[in-house]
mmCIF file of C-alpha atoms (C1' of nucleotides) in Angstrom:
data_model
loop_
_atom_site.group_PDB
_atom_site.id
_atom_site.type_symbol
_atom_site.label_atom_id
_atom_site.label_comp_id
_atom_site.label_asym_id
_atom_site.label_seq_id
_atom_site.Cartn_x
_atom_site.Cartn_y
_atom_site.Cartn_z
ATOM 1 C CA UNK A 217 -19.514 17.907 -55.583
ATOM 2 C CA UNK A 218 -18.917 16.871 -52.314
ATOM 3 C CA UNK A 219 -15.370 15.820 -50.927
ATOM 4 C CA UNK A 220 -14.932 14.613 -47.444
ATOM 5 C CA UNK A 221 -15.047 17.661 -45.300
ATOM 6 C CA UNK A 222 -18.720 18.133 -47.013
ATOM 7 C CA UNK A 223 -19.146 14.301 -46.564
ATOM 8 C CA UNK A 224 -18.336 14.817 -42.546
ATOM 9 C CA UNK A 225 -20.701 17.593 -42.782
ATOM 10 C CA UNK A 226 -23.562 15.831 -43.942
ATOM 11 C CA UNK A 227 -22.652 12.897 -41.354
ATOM 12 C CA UNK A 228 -22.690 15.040 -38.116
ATOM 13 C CA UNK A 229 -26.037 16.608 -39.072
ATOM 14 C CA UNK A 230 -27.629 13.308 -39.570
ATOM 15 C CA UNK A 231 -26.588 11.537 -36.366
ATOM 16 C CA UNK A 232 -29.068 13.391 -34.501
ATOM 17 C CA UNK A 233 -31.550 11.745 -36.254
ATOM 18 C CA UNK A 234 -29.956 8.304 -35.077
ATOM 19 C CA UNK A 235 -30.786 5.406 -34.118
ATOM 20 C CA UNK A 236 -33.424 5.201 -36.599
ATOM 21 C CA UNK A 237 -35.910 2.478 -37.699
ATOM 22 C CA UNK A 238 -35.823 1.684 -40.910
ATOM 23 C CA UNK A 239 -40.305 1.526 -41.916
ATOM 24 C CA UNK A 240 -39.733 1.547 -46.163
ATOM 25 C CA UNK A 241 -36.895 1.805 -48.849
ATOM 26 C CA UNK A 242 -37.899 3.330 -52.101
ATOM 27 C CA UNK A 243 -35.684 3.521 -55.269
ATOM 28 C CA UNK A 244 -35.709 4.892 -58.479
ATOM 29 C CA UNK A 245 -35.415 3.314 -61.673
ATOM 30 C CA UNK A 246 -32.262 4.705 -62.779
ATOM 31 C CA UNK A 247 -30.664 4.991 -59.530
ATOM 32 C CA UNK A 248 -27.301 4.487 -59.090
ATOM 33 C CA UNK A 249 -27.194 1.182 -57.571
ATOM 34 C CA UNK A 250 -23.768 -0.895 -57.884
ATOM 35 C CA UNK A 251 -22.791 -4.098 -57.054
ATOM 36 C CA UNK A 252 -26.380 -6.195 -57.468
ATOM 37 C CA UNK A 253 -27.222 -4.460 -54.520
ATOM 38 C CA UNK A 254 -30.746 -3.340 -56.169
ATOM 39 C CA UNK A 255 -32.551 -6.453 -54.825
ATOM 40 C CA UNK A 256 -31.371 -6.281 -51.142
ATOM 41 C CA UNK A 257 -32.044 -2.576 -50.607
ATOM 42 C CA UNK A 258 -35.674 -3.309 -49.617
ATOM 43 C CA UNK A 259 -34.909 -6.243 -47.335
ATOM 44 C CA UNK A 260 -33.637 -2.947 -44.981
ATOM 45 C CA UNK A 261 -37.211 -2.240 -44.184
ATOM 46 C CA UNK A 262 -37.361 -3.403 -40.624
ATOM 47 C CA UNK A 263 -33.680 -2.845 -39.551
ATOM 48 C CA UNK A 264 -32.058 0.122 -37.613
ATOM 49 C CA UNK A 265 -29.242 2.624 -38.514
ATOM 50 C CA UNK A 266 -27.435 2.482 -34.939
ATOM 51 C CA UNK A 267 -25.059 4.614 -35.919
ATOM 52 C CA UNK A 268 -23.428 6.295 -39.408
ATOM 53 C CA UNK A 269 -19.766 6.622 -40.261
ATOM 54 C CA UNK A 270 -17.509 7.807 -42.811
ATOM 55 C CA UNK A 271 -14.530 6.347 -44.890
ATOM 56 C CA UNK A 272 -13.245 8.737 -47.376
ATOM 57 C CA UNK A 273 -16.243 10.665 -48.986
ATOM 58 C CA UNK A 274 -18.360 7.170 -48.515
ATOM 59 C CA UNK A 275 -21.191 7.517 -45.828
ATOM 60 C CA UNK A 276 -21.733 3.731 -44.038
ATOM 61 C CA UNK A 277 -25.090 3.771 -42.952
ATOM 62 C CA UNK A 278 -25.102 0.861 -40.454
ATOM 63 C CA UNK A 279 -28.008 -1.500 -39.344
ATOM 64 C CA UNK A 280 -27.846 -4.734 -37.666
ATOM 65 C CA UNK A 281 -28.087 -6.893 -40.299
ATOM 66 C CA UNK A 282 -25.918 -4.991 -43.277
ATOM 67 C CA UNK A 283 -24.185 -1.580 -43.849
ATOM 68 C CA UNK A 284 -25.705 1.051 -46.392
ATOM 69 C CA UNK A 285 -23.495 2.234 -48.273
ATOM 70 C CA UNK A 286 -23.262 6.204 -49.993
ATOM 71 C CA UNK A 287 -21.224 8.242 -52.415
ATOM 72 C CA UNK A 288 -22.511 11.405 -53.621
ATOM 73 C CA UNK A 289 -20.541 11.799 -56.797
ATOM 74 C CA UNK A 290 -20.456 15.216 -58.228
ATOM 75 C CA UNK A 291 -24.009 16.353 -57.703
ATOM 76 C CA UNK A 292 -25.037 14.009 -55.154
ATOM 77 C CA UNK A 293 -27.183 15.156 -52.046
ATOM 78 C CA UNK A 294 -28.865 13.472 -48.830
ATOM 79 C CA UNK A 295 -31.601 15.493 -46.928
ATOM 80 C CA UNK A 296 -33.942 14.524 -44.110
ATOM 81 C CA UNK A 297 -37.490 15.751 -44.614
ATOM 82 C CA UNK A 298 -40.660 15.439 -42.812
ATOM 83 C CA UNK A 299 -42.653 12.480 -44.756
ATOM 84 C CA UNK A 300 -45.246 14.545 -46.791
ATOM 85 C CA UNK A 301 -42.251 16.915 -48.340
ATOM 86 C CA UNK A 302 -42.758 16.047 -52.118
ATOM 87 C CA UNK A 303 -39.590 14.048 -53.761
ATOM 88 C CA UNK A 304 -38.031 16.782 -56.378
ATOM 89 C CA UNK A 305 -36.877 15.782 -59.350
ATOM 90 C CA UNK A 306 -34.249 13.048 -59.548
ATOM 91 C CA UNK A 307 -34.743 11.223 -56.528
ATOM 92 C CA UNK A 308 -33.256 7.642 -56.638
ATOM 93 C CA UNK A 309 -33.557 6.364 -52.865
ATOM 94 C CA UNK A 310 -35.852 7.254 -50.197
ATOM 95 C CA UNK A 311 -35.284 5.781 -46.368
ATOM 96 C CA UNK A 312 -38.858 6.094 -44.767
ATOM 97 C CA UNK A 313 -38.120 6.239 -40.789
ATOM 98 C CA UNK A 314 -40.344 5.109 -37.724
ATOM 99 C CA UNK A 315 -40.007 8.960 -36.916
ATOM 100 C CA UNK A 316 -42.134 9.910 -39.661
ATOM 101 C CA UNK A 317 -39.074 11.923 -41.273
ATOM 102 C CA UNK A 318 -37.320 10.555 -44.279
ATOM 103 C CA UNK A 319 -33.608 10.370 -45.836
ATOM 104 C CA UNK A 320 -33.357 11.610 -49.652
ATOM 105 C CA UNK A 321 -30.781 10.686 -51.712
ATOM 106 C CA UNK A 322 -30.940 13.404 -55.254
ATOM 107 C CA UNK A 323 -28.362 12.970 -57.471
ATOM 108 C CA UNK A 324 -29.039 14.593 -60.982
ATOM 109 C CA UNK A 325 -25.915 13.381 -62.732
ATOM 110 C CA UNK A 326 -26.019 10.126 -60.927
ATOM 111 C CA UNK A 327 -21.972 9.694 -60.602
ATOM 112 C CA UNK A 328 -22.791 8.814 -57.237
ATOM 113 C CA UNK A 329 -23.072 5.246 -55.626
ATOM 114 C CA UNK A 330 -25.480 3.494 -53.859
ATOM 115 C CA UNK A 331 -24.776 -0.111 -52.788
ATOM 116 C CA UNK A 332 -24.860 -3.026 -49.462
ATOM 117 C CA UNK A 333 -21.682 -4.242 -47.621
ATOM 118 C CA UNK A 334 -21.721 -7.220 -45.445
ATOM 119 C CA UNK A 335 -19.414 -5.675 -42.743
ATOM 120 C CA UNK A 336 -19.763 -2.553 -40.632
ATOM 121 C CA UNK A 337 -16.727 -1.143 -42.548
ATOM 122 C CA UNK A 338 -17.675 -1.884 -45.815
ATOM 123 C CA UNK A 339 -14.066 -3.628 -46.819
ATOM 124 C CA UNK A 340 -16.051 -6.275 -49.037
ATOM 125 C CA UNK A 341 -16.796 -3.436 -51.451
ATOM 126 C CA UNK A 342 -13.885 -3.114 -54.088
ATOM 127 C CA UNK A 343 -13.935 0.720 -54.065
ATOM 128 C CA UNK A 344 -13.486 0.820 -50.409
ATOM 129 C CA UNK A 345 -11.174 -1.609 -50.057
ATOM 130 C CA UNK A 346 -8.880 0.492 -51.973
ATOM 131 C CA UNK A 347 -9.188 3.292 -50.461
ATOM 132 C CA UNK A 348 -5.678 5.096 -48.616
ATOM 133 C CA UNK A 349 -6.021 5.736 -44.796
ATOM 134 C CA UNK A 350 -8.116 8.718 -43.391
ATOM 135 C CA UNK A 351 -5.713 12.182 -42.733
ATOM 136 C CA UNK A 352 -6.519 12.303 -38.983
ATOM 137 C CA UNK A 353 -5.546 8.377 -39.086
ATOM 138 C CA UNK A 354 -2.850 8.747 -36.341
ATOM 139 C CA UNK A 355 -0.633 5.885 -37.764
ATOM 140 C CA UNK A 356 -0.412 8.014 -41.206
ATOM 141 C CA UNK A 357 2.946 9.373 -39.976
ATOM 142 C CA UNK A 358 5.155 11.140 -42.755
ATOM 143 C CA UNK A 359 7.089 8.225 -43.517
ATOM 144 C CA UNK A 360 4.202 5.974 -44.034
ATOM 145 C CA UNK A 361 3.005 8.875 -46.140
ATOM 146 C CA UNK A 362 6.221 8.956 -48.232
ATOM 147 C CA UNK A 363 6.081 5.462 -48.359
ATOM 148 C CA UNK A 364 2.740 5.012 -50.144
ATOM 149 C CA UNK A 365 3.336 8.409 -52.409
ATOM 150 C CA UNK A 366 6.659 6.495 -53.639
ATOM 151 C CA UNK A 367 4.445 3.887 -55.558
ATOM 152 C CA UNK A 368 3.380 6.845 -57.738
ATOM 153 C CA UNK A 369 6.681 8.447 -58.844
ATOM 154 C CA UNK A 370 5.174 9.114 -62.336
ATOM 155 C CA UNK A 371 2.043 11.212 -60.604
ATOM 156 C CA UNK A 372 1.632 15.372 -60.500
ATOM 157 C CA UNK A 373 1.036 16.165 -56.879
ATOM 158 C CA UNK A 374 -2.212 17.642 -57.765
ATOM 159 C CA UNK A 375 -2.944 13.798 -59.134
ATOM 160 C CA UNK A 376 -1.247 11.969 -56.260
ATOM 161 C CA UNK A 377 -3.863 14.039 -53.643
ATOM 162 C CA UNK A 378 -6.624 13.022 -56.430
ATOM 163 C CA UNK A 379 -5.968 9.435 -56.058
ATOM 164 C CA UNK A 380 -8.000 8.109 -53.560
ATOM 165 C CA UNK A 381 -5.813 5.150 -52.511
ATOM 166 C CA UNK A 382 -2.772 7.094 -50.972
ATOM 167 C CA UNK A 383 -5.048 9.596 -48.759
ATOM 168 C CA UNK A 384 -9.170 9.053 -48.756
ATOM 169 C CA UNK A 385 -11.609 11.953 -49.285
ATOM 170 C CA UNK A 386 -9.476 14.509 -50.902
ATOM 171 C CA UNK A 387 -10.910 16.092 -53.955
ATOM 172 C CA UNK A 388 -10.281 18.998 -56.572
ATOM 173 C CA UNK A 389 -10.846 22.254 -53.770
ATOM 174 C CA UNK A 390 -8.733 21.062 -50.747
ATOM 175 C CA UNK A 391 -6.272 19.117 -53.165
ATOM 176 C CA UNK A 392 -5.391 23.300 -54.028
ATOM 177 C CA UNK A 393 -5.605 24.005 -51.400
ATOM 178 C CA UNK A 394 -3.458 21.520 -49.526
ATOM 179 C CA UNK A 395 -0.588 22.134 -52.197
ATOM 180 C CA UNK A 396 -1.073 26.085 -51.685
ATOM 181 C CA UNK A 397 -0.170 25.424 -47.805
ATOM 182 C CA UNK A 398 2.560 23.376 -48.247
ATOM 183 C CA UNK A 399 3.982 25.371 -50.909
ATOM 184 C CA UNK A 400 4.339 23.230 -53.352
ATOM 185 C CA UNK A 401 4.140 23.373 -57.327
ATOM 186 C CA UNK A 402 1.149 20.462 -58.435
ATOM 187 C CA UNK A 403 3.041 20.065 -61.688
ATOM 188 C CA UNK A 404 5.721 18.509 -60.278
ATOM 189 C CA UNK A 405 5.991 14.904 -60.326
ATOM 190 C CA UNK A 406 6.405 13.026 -57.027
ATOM 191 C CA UNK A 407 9.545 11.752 -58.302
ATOM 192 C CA UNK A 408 11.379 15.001 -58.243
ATOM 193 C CA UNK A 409 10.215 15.622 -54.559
ATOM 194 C CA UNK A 410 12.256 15.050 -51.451
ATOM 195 C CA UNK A 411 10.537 13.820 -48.337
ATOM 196 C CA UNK A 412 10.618 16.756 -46.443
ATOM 197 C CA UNK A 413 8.236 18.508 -49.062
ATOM 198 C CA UNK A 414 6.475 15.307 -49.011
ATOM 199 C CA UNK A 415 5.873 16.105 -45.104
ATOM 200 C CA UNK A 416 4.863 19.806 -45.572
ATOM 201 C CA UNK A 417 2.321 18.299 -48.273
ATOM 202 C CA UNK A 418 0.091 15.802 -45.577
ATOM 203 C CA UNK A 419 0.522 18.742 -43.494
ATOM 204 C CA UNK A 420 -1.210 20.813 -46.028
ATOM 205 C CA UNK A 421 -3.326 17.952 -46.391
ATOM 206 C CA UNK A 422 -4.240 17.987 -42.701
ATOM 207 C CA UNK A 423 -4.792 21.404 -42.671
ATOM 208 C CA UNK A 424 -6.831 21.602 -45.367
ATOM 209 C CA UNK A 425 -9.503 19.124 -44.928
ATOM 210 C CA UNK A 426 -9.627 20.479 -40.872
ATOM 211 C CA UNK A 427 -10.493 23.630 -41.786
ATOM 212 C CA UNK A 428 -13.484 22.517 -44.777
ATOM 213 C CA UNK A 429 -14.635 20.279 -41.691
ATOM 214 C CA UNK A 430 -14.406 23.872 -38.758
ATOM 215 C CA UNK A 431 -16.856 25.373 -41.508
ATOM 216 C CA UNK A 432 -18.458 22.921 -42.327
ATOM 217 C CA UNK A 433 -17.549 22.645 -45.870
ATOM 218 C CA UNK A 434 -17.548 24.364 -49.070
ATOM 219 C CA UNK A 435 -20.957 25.815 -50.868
ATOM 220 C CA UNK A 436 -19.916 27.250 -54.277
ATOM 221 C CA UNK A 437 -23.275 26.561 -55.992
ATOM 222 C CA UNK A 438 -25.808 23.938 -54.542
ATOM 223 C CA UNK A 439 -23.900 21.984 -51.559
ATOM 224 C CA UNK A 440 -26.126 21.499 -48.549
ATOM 225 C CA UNK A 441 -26.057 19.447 -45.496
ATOM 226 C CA UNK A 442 -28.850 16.852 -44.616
ATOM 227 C CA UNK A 443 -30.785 20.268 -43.197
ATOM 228 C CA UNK A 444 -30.217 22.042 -45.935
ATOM 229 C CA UNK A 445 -27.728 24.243 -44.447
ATOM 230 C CA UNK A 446 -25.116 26.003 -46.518
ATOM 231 C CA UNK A 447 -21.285 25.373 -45.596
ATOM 232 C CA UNK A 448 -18.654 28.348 -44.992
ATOM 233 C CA UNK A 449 -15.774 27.287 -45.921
ATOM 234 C CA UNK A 450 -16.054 28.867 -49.475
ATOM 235 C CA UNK A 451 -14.943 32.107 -47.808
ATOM 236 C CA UNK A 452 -11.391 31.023 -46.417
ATOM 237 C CA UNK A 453 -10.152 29.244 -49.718
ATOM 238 C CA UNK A 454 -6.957 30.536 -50.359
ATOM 239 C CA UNK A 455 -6.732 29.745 -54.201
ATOM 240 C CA UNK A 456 -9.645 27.306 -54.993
ATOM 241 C CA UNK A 457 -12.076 29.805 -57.477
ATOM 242 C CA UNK A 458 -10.138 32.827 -56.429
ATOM 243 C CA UNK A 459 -10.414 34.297 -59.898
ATOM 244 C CA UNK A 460 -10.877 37.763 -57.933
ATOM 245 C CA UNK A 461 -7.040 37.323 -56.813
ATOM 246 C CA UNK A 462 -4.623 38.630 -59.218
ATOM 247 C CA UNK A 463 -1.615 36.368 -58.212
ATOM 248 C CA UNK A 464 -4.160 33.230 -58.477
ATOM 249 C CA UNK A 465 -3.345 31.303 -62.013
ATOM 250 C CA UNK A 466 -5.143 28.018 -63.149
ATOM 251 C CA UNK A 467 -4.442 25.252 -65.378
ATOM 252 C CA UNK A 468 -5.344 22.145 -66.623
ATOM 253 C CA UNK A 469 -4.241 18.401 -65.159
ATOM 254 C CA UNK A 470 -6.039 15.638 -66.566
ATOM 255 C CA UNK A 471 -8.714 17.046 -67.636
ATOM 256 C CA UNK A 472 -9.780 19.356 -63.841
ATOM 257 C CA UNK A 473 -8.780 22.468 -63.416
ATOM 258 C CA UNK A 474 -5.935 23.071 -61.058
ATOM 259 C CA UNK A 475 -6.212 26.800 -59.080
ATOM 260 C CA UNK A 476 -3.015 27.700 -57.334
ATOM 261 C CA UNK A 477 -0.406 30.677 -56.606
ATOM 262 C CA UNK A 478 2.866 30.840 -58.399
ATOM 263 C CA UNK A 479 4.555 33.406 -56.365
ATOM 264 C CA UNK A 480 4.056 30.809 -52.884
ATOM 265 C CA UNK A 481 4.508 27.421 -55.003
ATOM 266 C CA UNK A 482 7.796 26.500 -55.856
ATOM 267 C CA UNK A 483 9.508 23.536 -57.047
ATOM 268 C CA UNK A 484 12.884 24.872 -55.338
ATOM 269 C CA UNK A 485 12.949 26.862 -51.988
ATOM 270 C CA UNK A 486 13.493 30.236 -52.313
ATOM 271 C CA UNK A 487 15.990 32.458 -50.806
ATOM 272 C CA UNK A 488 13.403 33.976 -47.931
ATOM 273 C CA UNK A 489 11.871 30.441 -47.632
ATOM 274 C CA UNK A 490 15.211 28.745 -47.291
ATOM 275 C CA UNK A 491 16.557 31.111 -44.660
ATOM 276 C "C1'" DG B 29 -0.361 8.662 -67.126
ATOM 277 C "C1'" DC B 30 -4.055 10.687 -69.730
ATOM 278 C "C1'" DG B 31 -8.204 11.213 -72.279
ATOM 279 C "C1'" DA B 32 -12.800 9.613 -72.876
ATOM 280 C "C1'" DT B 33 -16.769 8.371 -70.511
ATOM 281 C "C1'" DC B 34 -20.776 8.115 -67.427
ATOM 282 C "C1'" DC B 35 -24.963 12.249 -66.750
ATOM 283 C "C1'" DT B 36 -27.722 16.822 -66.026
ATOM 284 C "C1'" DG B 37 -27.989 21.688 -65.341
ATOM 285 C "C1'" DG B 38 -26.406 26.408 -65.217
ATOM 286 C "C1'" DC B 39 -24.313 30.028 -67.473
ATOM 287 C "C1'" DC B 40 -22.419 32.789 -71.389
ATOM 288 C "C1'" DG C 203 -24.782 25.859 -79.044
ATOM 289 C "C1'" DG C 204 -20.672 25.320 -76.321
ATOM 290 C "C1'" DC C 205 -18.364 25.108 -72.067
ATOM 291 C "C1'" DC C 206 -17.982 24.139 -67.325
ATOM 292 C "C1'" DA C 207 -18.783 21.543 -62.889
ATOM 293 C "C1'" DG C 208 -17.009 19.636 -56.006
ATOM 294 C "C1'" DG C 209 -15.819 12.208 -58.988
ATOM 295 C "C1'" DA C 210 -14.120 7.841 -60.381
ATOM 296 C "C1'" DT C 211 -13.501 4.068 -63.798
ATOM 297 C "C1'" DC C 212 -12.111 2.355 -67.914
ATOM 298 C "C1'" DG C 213 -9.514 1.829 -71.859
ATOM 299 C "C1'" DC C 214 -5.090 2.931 -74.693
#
DNA sequence: GCGATCCTGGCC
DNA sequence: GGCCAGGATCGC
C-alpha cells in the first residue's frame, strides 16, 4: 500500500510523539518478524525512540541501544492510540509508551516487515543494504542516475523505477506517474533510452514523489497516517487510476498494472516536443 | 526478466 | 467464485 511519500507521511506525524519511552512491546503470533529478530523485540522495553527516520519506504525507529525497524508491505499500517483503544483485528506489534499512548502496527496481509538493526541506519539488514539512494539525495546527479540505470539495460522503465536498488521508495502510483512527467513510454527498455530521457525520468521521479509528500500521500482505499488522517494526493494523479480519463490506457508489466497516457508518452520525440 | 508466491479483504 | 490490490523475494 504504502510507497515512500505515504511512508514520509506517517513519519512526520509520529515525530511529535518523540522522544518516547519505550514501557512494553507486544507481538503477535504470526507477525511478520524477519531476521530472528522475534526474541530481541521485547528487550526494547526500557529504551527510548530519540528520533525516527526513513530510508526508502522503511521507517527506523531509533533507541539507544538498537534501531526498530518497519515496512508496511501492501496493507501495512502504524497508528498511535490512547492505551485503552482496543487492538482491531490483525495486530502484530504494539509499542506501549511512558505517555500512556501506544504505536500499532496492523497489517492484514502481513507482506510487511518487522525486524532489529544494530546501527542507526539499519545497513546490517540485507534489504536495506540494497537499497538505491533517496531522490532528494543531492549526490544522485543525472549521471550517477544513468550510471546505476545502465546495470539494467534488459529492464522496462516502469520495472527499473520498481526496483528498489537504483532509486528507494518508488512504487506502482508515482512510478506512473513519474514516467507520465517525463514523457516517457514504460515499455521501453532502458537499453533503447538515451541519457537525456534518462534525465527527464529522475526528474519525473523528483517530481513525483514531492508532490505525494506536499499532500501528504495517496488514499485510494484505506491509507492513513499514524492519526488516522487521510492523504490528498489521490486528487492530482495524472494517470495513476484515472479510468475516468479517456486518453488514460493500462496494461500489464510483470504481473502490476501499468496506468499511463499514450498521446504524452513516446518512445521518439515528437514534432511539437522536438521543436 | 518474468511468473509464482507469500496473505486477507473488498468488490463484481 | 473470481479478480484485484499501494510490495518484494524467490525460483526458472
Amino acid at each position: 500500500m504504502p510507497e515512500l511519500p505515504e511512508v514520509e507521511t506517517i513519519r512526520r506525524s509520529l515525530m511529535p510523539h518523540v522522544p518516547a519511552q519505550i514501557t512494553g512491546v507486544g507481538l503477535s503470533a504470526v507477525a511478520p518478524v524477519r531476521h530472528g529478530s522475534r526474541s530481541y523485540l521485547p528487550t526494547l522495553r526500557g529504551s527510548t525512540i530519540g528520533t525516527i527516520a526513513r530510508r526508502g519506504k522503511f521507517l527506523l525507529f531509533r533507541t539507544e541501544r538498537a534501531t526498530l525497524v518497519v515496512h508496511l508491505g501492501m496493507s501495512g499500517r502504524l497508528l498511535v492510540v490512547p492505551a485503552d483503544t482496543p487492538a482491531p483485528k490483525h495486530t502484530h506489534l504494539e509499542i506501549r509508551f511512558a505517555s500512556r499512548h501506544l504505536l500499532r502496527y496492523i497489517d492484514p496481509r502481513r507482506f510487511g516487515l518487522i525486524a532489529i538493526a544494530r546501527t542507526p541506519d539499519a545497513t546490517d539488514l540485507p534489504p536495506i543494504a540494497g537499497l538505491g539512494p533517496e531522490f532528494d539525495d543531492p549526490l544522485l546527479t543525472a549521471e550517477n542516475f544513468c550510471a546505476r540505470c545502465r546495470r539494467h539495460n534488459g529492464l522496462s522503465l516502469k520495472a527499473l523505477l520498481l526496483h528498489q536498488g537504483v532509486v528507494a521508495g518508488v512504487g506502482n502510483i508515482y512510478a506512473c506517474e513519474a514516467l507520465y512527467h517525463a514523457r516517457l513510454d514504460p515499455r521501453q527498455r532502458v537499453r533503447g533510452t538515451h541519457d537525456a530521457a534518462l534525465g527527464r525520468l529522475l526528474d519525473g521521479i523528483r517530481t513525483a514523489l514531492t508532490l505525494g509528500i506536499r499532500h501528504g500521500g495517496t488514499t485510494l482505499r484505506d491509507y492513513v497516517d499514524s492519526s488516522g488522517q487521510r492523504g490528498g494526493m489521490q486528487h492530482f494523479l495524472q494517470v495513476y487510476g484515472r479510468a475516468d480519463q479517456p486518453q488514460i490506457a493500462r496494461l500489464t508489466q510483470s504481473g502490476r498494472t501499468t496506468w499511463w497516457n499514450p498521446a504524452v508518452q513516446q518512445s521518439r520525440p515528437t514534432t511539437a516536443q522536438a521543436a
